[in-house]
mmCIF file with all atom_site columns, C-alpha atoms in Angstrom:
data_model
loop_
_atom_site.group_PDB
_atom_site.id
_atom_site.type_symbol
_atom_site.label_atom_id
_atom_site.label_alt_id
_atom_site.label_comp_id
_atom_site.label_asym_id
_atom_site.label_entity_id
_atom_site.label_seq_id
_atom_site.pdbx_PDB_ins_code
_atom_site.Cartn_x
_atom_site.Cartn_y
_atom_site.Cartn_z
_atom_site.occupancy
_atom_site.B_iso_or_equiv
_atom_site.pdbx_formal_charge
_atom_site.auth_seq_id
_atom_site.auth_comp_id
_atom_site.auth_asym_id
_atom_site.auth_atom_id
_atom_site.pdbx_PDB_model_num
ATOM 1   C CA . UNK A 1 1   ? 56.055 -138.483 -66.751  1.00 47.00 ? 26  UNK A CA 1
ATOM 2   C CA . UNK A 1 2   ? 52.422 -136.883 -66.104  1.00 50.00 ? 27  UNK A CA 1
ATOM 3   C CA . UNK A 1 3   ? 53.813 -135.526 -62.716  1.00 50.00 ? 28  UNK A CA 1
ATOM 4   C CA . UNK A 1 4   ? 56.831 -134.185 -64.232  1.00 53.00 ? 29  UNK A CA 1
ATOM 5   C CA . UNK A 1 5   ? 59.074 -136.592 -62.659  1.00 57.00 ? 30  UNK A CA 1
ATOM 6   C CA . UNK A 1 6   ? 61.919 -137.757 -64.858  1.00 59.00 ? 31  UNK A CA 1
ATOM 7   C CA . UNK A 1 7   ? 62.322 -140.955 -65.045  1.00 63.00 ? 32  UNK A CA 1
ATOM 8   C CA . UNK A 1 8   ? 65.732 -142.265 -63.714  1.00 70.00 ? 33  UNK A CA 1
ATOM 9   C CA . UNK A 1 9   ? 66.038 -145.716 -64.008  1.00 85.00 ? 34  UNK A CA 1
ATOM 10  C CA . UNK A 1 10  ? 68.614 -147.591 -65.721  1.00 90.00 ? 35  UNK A CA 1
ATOM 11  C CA . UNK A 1 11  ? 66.597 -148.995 -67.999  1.00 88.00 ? 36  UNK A CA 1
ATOM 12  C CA . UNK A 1 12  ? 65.207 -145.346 -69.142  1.00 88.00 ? 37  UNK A CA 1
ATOM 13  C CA . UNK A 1 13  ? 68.461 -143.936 -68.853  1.00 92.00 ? 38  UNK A CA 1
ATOM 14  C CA . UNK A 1 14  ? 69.841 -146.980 -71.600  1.00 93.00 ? 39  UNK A CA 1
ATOM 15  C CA . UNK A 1 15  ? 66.959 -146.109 -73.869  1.00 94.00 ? 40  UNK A CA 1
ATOM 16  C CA . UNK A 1 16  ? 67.958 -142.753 -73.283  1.00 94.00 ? 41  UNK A CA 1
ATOM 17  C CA . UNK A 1 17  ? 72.310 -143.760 -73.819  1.00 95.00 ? 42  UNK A CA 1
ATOM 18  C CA . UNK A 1 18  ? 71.031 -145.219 -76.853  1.00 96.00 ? 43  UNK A CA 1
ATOM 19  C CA . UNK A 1 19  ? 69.420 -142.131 -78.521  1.00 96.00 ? 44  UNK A CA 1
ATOM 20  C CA . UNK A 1 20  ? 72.309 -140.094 -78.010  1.00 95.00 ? 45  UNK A CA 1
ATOM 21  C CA . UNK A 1 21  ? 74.362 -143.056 -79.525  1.00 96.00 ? 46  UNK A CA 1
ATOM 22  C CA . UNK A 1 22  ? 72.959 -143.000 -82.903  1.00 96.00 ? 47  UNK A CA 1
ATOM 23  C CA . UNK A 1 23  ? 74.499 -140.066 -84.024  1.00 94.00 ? 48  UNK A CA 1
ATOM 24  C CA . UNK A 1 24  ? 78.063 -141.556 -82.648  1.00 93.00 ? 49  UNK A CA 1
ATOM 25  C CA . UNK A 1 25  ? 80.267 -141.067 -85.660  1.00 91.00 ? 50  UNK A CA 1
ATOM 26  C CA . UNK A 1 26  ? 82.053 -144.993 -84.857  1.00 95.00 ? 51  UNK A CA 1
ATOM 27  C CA . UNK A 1 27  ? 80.107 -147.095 -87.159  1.00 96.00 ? 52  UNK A CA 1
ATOM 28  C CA . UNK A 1 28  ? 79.811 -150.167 -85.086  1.00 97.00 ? 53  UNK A CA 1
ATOM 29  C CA . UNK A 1 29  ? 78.216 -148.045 -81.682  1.00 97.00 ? 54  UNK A CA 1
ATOM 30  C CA . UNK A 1 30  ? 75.857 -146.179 -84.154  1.00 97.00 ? 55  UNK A CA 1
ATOM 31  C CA . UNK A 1 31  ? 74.289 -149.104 -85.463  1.00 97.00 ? 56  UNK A CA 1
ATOM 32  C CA . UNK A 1 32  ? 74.351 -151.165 -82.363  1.00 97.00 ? 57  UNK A CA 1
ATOM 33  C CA . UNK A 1 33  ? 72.453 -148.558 -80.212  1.00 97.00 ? 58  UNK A CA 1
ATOM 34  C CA . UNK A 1 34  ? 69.683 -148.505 -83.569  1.00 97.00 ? 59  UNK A CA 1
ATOM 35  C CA . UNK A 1 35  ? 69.135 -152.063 -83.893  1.00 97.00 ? 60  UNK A CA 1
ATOM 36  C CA . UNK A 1 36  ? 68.914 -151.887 -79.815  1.00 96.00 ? 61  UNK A CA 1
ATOM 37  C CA . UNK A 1 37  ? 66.263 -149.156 -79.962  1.00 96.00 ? 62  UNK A CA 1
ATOM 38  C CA . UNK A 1 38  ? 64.182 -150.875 -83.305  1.00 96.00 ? 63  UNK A CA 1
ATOM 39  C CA . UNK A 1 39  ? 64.701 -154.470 -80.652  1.00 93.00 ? 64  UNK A CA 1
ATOM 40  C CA . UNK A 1 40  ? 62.911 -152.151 -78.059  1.00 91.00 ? 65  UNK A CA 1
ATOM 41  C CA . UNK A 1 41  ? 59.897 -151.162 -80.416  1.00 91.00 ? 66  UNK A CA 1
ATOM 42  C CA . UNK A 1 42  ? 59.677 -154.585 -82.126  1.00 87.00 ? 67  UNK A CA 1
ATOM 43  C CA . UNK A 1 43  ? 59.369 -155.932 -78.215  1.00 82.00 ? 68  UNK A CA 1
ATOM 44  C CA . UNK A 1 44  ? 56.472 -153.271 -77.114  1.00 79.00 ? 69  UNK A CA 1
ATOM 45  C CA . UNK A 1 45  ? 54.574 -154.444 -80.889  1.00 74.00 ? 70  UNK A CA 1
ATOM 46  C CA . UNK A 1 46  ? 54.598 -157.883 -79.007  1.00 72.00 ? 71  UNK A CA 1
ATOM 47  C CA . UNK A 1 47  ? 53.446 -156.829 -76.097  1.00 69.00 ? 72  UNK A CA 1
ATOM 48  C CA . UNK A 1 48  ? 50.568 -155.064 -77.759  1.00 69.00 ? 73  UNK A CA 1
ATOM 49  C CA . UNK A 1 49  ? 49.520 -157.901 -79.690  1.00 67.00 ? 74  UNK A CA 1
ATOM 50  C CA . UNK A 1 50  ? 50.116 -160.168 -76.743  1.00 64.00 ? 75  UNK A CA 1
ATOM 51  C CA . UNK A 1 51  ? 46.694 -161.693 -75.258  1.00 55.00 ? 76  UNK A CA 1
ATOM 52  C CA . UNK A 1 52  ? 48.158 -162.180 -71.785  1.00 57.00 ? 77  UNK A CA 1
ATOM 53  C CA . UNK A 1 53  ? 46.478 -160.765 -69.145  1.00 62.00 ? 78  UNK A CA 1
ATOM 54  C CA . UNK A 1 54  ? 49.990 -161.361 -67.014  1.00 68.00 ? 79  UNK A CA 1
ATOM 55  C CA . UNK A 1 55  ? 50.684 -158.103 -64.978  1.00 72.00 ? 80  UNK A CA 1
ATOM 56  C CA . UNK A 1 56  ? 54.117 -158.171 -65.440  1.00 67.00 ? 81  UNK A CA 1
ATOM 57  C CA . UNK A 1 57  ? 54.026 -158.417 -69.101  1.00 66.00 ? 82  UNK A CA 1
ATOM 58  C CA . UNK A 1 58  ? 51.471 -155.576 -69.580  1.00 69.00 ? 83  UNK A CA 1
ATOM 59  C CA . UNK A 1 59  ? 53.884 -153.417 -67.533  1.00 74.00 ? 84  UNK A CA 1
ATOM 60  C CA . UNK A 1 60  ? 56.857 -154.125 -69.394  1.00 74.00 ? 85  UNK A CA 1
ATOM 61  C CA . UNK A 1 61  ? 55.307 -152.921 -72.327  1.00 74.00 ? 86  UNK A CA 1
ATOM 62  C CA . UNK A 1 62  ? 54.419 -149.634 -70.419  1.00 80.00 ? 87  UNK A CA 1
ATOM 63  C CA . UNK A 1 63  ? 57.806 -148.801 -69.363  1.00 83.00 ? 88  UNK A CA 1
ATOM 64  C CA . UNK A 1 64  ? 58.965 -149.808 -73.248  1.00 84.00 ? 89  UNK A CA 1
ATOM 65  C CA . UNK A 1 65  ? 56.109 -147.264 -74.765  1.00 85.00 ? 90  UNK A CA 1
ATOM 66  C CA . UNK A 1 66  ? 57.022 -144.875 -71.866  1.00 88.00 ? 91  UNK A CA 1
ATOM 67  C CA . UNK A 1 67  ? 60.997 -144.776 -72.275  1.00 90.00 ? 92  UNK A CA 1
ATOM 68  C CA . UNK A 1 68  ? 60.238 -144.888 -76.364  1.00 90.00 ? 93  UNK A CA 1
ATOM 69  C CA . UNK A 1 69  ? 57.704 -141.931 -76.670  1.00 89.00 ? 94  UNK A CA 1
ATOM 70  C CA . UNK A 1 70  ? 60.169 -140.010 -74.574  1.00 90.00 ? 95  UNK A CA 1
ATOM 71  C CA . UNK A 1 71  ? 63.032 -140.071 -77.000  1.00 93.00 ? 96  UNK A CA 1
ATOM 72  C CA . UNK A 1 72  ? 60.629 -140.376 -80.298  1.00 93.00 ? 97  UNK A CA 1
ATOM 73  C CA . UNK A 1 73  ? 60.852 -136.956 -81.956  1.00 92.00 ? 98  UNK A CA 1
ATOM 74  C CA . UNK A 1 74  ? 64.099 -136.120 -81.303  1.00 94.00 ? 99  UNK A CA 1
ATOM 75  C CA . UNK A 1 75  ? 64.856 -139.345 -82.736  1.00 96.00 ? 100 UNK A CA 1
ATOM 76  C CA . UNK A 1 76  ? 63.252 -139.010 -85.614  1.00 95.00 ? 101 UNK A CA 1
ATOM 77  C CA . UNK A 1 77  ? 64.863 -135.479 -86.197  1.00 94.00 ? 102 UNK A CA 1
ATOM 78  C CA . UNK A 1 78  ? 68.068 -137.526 -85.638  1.00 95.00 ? 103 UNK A CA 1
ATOM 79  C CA . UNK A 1 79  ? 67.715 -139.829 -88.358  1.00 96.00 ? 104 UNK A CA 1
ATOM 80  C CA . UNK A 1 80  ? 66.395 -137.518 -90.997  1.00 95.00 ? 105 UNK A CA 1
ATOM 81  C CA . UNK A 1 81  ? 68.988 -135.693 -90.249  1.00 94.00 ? 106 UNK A CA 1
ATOM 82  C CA . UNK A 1 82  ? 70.955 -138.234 -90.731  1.00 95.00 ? 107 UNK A CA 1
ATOM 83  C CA . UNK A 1 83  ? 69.418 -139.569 -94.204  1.00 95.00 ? 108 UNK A CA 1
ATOM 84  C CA . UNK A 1 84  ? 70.813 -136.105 -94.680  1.00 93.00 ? 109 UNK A CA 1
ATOM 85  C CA . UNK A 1 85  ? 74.404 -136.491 -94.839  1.00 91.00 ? 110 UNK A CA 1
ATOM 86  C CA . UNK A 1 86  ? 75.319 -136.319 -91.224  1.00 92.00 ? 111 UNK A CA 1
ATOM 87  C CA . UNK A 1 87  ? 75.331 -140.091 -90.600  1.00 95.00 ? 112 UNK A CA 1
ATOM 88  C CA . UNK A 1 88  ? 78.016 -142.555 -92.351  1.00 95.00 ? 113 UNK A CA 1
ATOM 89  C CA . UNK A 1 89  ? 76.904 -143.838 -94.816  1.00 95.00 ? 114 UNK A CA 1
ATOM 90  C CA . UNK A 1 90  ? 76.749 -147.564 -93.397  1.00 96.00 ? 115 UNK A CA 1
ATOM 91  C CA . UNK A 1 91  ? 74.567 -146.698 -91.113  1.00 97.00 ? 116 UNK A CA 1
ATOM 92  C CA . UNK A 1 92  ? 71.735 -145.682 -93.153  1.00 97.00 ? 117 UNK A CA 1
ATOM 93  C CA . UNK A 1 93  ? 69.816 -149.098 -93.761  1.00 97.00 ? 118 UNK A CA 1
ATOM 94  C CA . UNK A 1 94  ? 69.528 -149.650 -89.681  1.00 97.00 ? 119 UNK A CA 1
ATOM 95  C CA . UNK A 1 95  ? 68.910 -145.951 -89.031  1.00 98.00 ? 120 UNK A CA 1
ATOM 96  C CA . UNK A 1 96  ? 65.771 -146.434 -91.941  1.00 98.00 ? 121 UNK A CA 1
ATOM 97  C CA . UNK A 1 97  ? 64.791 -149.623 -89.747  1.00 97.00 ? 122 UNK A CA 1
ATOM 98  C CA . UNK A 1 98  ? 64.603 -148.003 -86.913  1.00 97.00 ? 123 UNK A CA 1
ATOM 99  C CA . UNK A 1 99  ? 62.443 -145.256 -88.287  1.00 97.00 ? 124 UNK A CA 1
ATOM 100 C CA . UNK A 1 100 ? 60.465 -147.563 -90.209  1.00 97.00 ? 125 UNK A CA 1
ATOM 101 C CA . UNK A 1 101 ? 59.150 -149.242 -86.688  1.00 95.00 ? 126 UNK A CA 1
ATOM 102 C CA . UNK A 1 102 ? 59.175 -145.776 -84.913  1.00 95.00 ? 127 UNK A CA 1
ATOM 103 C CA . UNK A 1 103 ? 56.648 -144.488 -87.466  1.00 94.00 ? 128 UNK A CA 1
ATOM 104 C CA . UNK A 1 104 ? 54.525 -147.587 -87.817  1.00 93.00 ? 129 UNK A CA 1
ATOM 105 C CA . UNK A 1 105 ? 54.293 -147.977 -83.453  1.00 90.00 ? 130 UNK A CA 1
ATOM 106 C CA . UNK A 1 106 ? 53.386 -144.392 -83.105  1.00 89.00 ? 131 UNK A CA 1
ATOM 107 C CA . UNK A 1 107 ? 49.952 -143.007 -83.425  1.00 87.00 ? 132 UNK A CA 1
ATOM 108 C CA . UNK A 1 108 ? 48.846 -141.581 -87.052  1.00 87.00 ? 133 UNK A CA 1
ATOM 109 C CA . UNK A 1 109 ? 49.249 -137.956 -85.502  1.00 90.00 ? 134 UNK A CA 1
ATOM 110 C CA . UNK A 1 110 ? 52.306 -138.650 -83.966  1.00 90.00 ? 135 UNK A CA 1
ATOM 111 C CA . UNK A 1 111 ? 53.783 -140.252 -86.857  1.00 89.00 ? 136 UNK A CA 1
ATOM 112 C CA . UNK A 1 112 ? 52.900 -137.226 -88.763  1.00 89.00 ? 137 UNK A CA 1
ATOM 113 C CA . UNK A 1 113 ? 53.883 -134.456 -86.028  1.00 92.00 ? 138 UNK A CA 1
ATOM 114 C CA . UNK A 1 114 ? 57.811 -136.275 -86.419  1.00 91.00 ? 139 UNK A CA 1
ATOM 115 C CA . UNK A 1 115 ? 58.050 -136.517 -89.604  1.00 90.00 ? 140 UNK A CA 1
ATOM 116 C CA . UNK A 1 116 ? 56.796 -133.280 -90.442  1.00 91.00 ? 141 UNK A CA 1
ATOM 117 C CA . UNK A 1 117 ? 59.097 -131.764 -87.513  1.00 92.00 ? 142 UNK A CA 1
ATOM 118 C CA . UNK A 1 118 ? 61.941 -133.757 -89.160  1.00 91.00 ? 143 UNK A CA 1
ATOM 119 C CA . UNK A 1 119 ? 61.774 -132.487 -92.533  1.00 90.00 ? 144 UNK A CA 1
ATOM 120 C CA . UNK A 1 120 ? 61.605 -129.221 -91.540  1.00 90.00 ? 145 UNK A CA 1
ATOM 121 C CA . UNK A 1 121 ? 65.504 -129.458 -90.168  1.00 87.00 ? 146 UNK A CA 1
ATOM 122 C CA . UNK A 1 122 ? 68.182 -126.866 -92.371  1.00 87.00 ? 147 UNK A CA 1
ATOM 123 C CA . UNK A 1 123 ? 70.079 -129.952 -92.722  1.00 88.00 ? 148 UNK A CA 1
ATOM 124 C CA . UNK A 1 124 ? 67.092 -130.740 -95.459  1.00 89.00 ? 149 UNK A CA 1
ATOM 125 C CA . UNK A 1 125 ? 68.701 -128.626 -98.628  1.00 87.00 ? 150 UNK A CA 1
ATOM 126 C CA . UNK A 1 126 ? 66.811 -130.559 -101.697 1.00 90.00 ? 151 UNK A CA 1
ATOM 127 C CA . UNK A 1 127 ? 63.679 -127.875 -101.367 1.00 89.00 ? 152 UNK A CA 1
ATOM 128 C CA . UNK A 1 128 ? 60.029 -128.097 -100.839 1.00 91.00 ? 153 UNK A CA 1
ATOM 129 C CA . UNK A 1 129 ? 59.416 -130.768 -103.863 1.00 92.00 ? 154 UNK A CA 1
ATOM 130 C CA . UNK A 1 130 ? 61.793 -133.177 -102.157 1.00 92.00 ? 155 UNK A CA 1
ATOM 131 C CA . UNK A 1 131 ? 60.271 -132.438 -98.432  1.00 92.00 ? 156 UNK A CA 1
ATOM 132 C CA . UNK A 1 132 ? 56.747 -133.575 -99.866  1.00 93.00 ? 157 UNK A CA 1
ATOM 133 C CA . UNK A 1 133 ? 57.863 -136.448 -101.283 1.00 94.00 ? 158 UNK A CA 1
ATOM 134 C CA . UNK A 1 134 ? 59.784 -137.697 -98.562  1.00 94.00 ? 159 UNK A CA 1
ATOM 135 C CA . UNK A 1 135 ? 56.813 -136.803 -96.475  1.00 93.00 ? 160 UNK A CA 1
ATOM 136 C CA . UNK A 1 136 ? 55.193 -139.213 -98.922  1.00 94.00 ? 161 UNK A CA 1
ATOM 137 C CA . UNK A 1 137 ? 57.269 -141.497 -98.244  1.00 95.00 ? 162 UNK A CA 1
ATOM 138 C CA . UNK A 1 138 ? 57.389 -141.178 -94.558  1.00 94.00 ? 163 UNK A CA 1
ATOM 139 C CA . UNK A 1 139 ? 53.324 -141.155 -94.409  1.00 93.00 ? 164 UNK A CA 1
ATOM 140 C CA . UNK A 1 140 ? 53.187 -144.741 -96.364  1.00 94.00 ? 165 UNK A CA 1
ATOM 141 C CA . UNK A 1 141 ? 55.658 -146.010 -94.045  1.00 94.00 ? 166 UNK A CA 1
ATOM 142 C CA . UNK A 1 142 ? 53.819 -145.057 -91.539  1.00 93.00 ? 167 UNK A CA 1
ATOM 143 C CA . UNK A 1 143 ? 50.538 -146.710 -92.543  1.00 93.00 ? 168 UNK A CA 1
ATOM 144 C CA . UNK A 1 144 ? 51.895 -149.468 -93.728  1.00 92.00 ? 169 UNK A CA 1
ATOM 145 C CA . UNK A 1 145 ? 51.752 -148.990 -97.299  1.00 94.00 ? 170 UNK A CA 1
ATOM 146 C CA . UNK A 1 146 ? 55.736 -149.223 -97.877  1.00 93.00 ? 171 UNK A CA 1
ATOM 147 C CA . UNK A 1 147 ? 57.751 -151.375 -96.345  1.00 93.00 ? 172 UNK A CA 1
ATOM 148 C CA . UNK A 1 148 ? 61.528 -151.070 -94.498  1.00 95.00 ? 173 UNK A CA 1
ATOM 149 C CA . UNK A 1 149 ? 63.151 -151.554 -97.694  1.00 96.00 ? 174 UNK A CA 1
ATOM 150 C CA . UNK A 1 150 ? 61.875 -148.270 -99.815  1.00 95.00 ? 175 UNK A CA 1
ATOM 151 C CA . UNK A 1 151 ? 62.974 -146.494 -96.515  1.00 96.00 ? 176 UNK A CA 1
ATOM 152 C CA . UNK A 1 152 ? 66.317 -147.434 -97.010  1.00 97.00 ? 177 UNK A CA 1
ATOM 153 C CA . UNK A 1 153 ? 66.235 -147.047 -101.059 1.00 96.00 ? 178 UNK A CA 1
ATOM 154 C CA . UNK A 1 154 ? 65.098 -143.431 -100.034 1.00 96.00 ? 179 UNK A CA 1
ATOM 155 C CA . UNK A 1 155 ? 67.959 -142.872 -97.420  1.00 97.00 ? 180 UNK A CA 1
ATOM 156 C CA . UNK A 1 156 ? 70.645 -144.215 -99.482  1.00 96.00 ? 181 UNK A CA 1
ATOM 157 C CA . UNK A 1 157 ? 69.539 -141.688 -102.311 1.00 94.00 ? 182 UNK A CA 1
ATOM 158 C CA . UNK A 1 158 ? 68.736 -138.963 -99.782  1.00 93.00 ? 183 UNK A CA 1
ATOM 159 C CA . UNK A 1 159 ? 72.515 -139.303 -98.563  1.00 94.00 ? 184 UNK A CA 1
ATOM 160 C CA . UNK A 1 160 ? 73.731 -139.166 -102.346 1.00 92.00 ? 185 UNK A CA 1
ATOM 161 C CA . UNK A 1 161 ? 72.127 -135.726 -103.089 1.00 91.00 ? 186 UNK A CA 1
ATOM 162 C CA . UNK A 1 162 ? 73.116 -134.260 -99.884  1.00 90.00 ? 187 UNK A CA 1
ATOM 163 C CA . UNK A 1 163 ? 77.066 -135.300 -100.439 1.00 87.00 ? 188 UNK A CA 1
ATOM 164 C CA . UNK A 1 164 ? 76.757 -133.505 -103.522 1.00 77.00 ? 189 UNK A CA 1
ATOM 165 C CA . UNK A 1 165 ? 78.035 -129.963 -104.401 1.00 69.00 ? 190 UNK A CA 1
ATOM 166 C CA . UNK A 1 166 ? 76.722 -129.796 -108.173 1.00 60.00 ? 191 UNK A CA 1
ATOM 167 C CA . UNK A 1 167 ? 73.291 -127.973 -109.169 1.00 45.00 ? 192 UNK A CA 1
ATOM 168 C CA . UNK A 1 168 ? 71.966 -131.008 -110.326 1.00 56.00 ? 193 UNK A CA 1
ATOM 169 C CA . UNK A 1 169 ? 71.604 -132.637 -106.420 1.00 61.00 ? 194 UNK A CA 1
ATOM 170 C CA . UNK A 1 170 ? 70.010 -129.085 -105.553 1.00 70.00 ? 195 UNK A CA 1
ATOM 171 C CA . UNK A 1 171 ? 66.097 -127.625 -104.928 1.00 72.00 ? 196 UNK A CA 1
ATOM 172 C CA . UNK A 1 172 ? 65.084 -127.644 -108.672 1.00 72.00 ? 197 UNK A CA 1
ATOM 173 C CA . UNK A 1 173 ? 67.962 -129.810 -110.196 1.00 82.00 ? 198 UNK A CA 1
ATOM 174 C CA . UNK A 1 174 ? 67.983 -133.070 -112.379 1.00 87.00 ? 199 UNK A CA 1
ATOM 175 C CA . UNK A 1 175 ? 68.633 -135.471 -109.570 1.00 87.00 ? 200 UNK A CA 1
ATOM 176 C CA . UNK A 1 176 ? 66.050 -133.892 -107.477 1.00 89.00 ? 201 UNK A CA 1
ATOM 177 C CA . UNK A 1 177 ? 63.284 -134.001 -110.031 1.00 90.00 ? 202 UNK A CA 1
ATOM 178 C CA . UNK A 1 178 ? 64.018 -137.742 -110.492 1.00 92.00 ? 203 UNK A CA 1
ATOM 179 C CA . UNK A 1 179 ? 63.866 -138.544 -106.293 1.00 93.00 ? 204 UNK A CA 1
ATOM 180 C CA . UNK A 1 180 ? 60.479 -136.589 -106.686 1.00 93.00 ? 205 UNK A CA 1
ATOM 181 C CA . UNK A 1 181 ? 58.941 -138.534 -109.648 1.00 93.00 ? 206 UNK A CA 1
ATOM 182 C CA . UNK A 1 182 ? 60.159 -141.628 -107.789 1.00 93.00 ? 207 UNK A CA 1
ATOM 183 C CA . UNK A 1 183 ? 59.115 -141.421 -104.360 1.00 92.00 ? 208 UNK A CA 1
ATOM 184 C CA . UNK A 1 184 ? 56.656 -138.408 -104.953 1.00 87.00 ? 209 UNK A CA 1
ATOM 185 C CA . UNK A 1 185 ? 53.282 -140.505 -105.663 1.00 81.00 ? 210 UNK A CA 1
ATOM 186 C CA . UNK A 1 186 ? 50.670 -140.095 -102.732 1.00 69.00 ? 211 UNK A CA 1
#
């Protein structure tokens, strides 16, 4: 926190379990610890749009937002890198959920700090056109302008290219210059 405590409670230390679990190569932890986290960011959304003026609820939400920023960009980094090959492959629609709601909770700057960080991972090999249009991508999600499912479209093809070993899933090859005309359109 602001005093440079850490915070040690189970409930931070779950959130904190949970992160590490996503990039758990057994399938059925993986995905449980995502839909777990996206749970935990759908939950602080409803605190923020709740009218209550009950203590107890408006402090839930802060430990949620607290124990959530804390993880957020090495999450994201996660699950780009993960859209990248390094996740299996049925993972990928709950690890673009969870992204989706971790880009549309955060803060336009934040948002863009992550993804930007993200794409800026070696594990991204499909070159600068590819980085700008995922950025696209990312940036719509973010504001609302795509929804959860073009995430996943994009991460199922972003996995494709990256299992591949021919020039055309390559900076500069076929398959690359159609995932750029695609998803490329500010």
């Amino acid at each position: 926190d602001a005093t440079g405590q850490v915070d040690l409670s189970p409930f931070a230390r779950s959130v904190q379990a949970a992160a590490v679990c996503t990039n758990e190569k057994e399938v059925d932890v993986a995905r449980s610890a995502m839909m777990f986290l996206k749970t935990l960011v759908d939950i602080k959304g409803t605190f923020e749009k709740g009218e209550s003026t009950d203590t107890a609820y408006k402090l839930a939400g802060d430990v949620v937002d607290s124990s959530i920023s804390r993880i957020r960009p090495d999450l994201v980094n996660a699950i780009v890198a993960g859209a990248c090959g390094h996740y299996p492959r049925e993972v990928l629609d709950p690890a673009a959920s969870l992204l989706y709601v971790l880009l549309r909770a955060s803060s336009p700057e934040e948002a863009e700090s992550a993804a930007t960080a993200a794409l800026e991972q070696d594990v991204f090999k499909l070159g600068g056109d590819a980085r700008r249009a995922l950025l696209v991508v990312l940036g719509k999600s973010a504001q609302g302008n795509a929804d959860s499912s073009t995430l996943m479209d994009v991460f199922e093809t972003l996995w494709n290219l990256h299992q591949g070993e021919d020039a055309n899933t390559f900076a500069g090859g076929d398959a690359v210059a159609k995932f750029v005309n695609k998803y490329g359109q500010s």
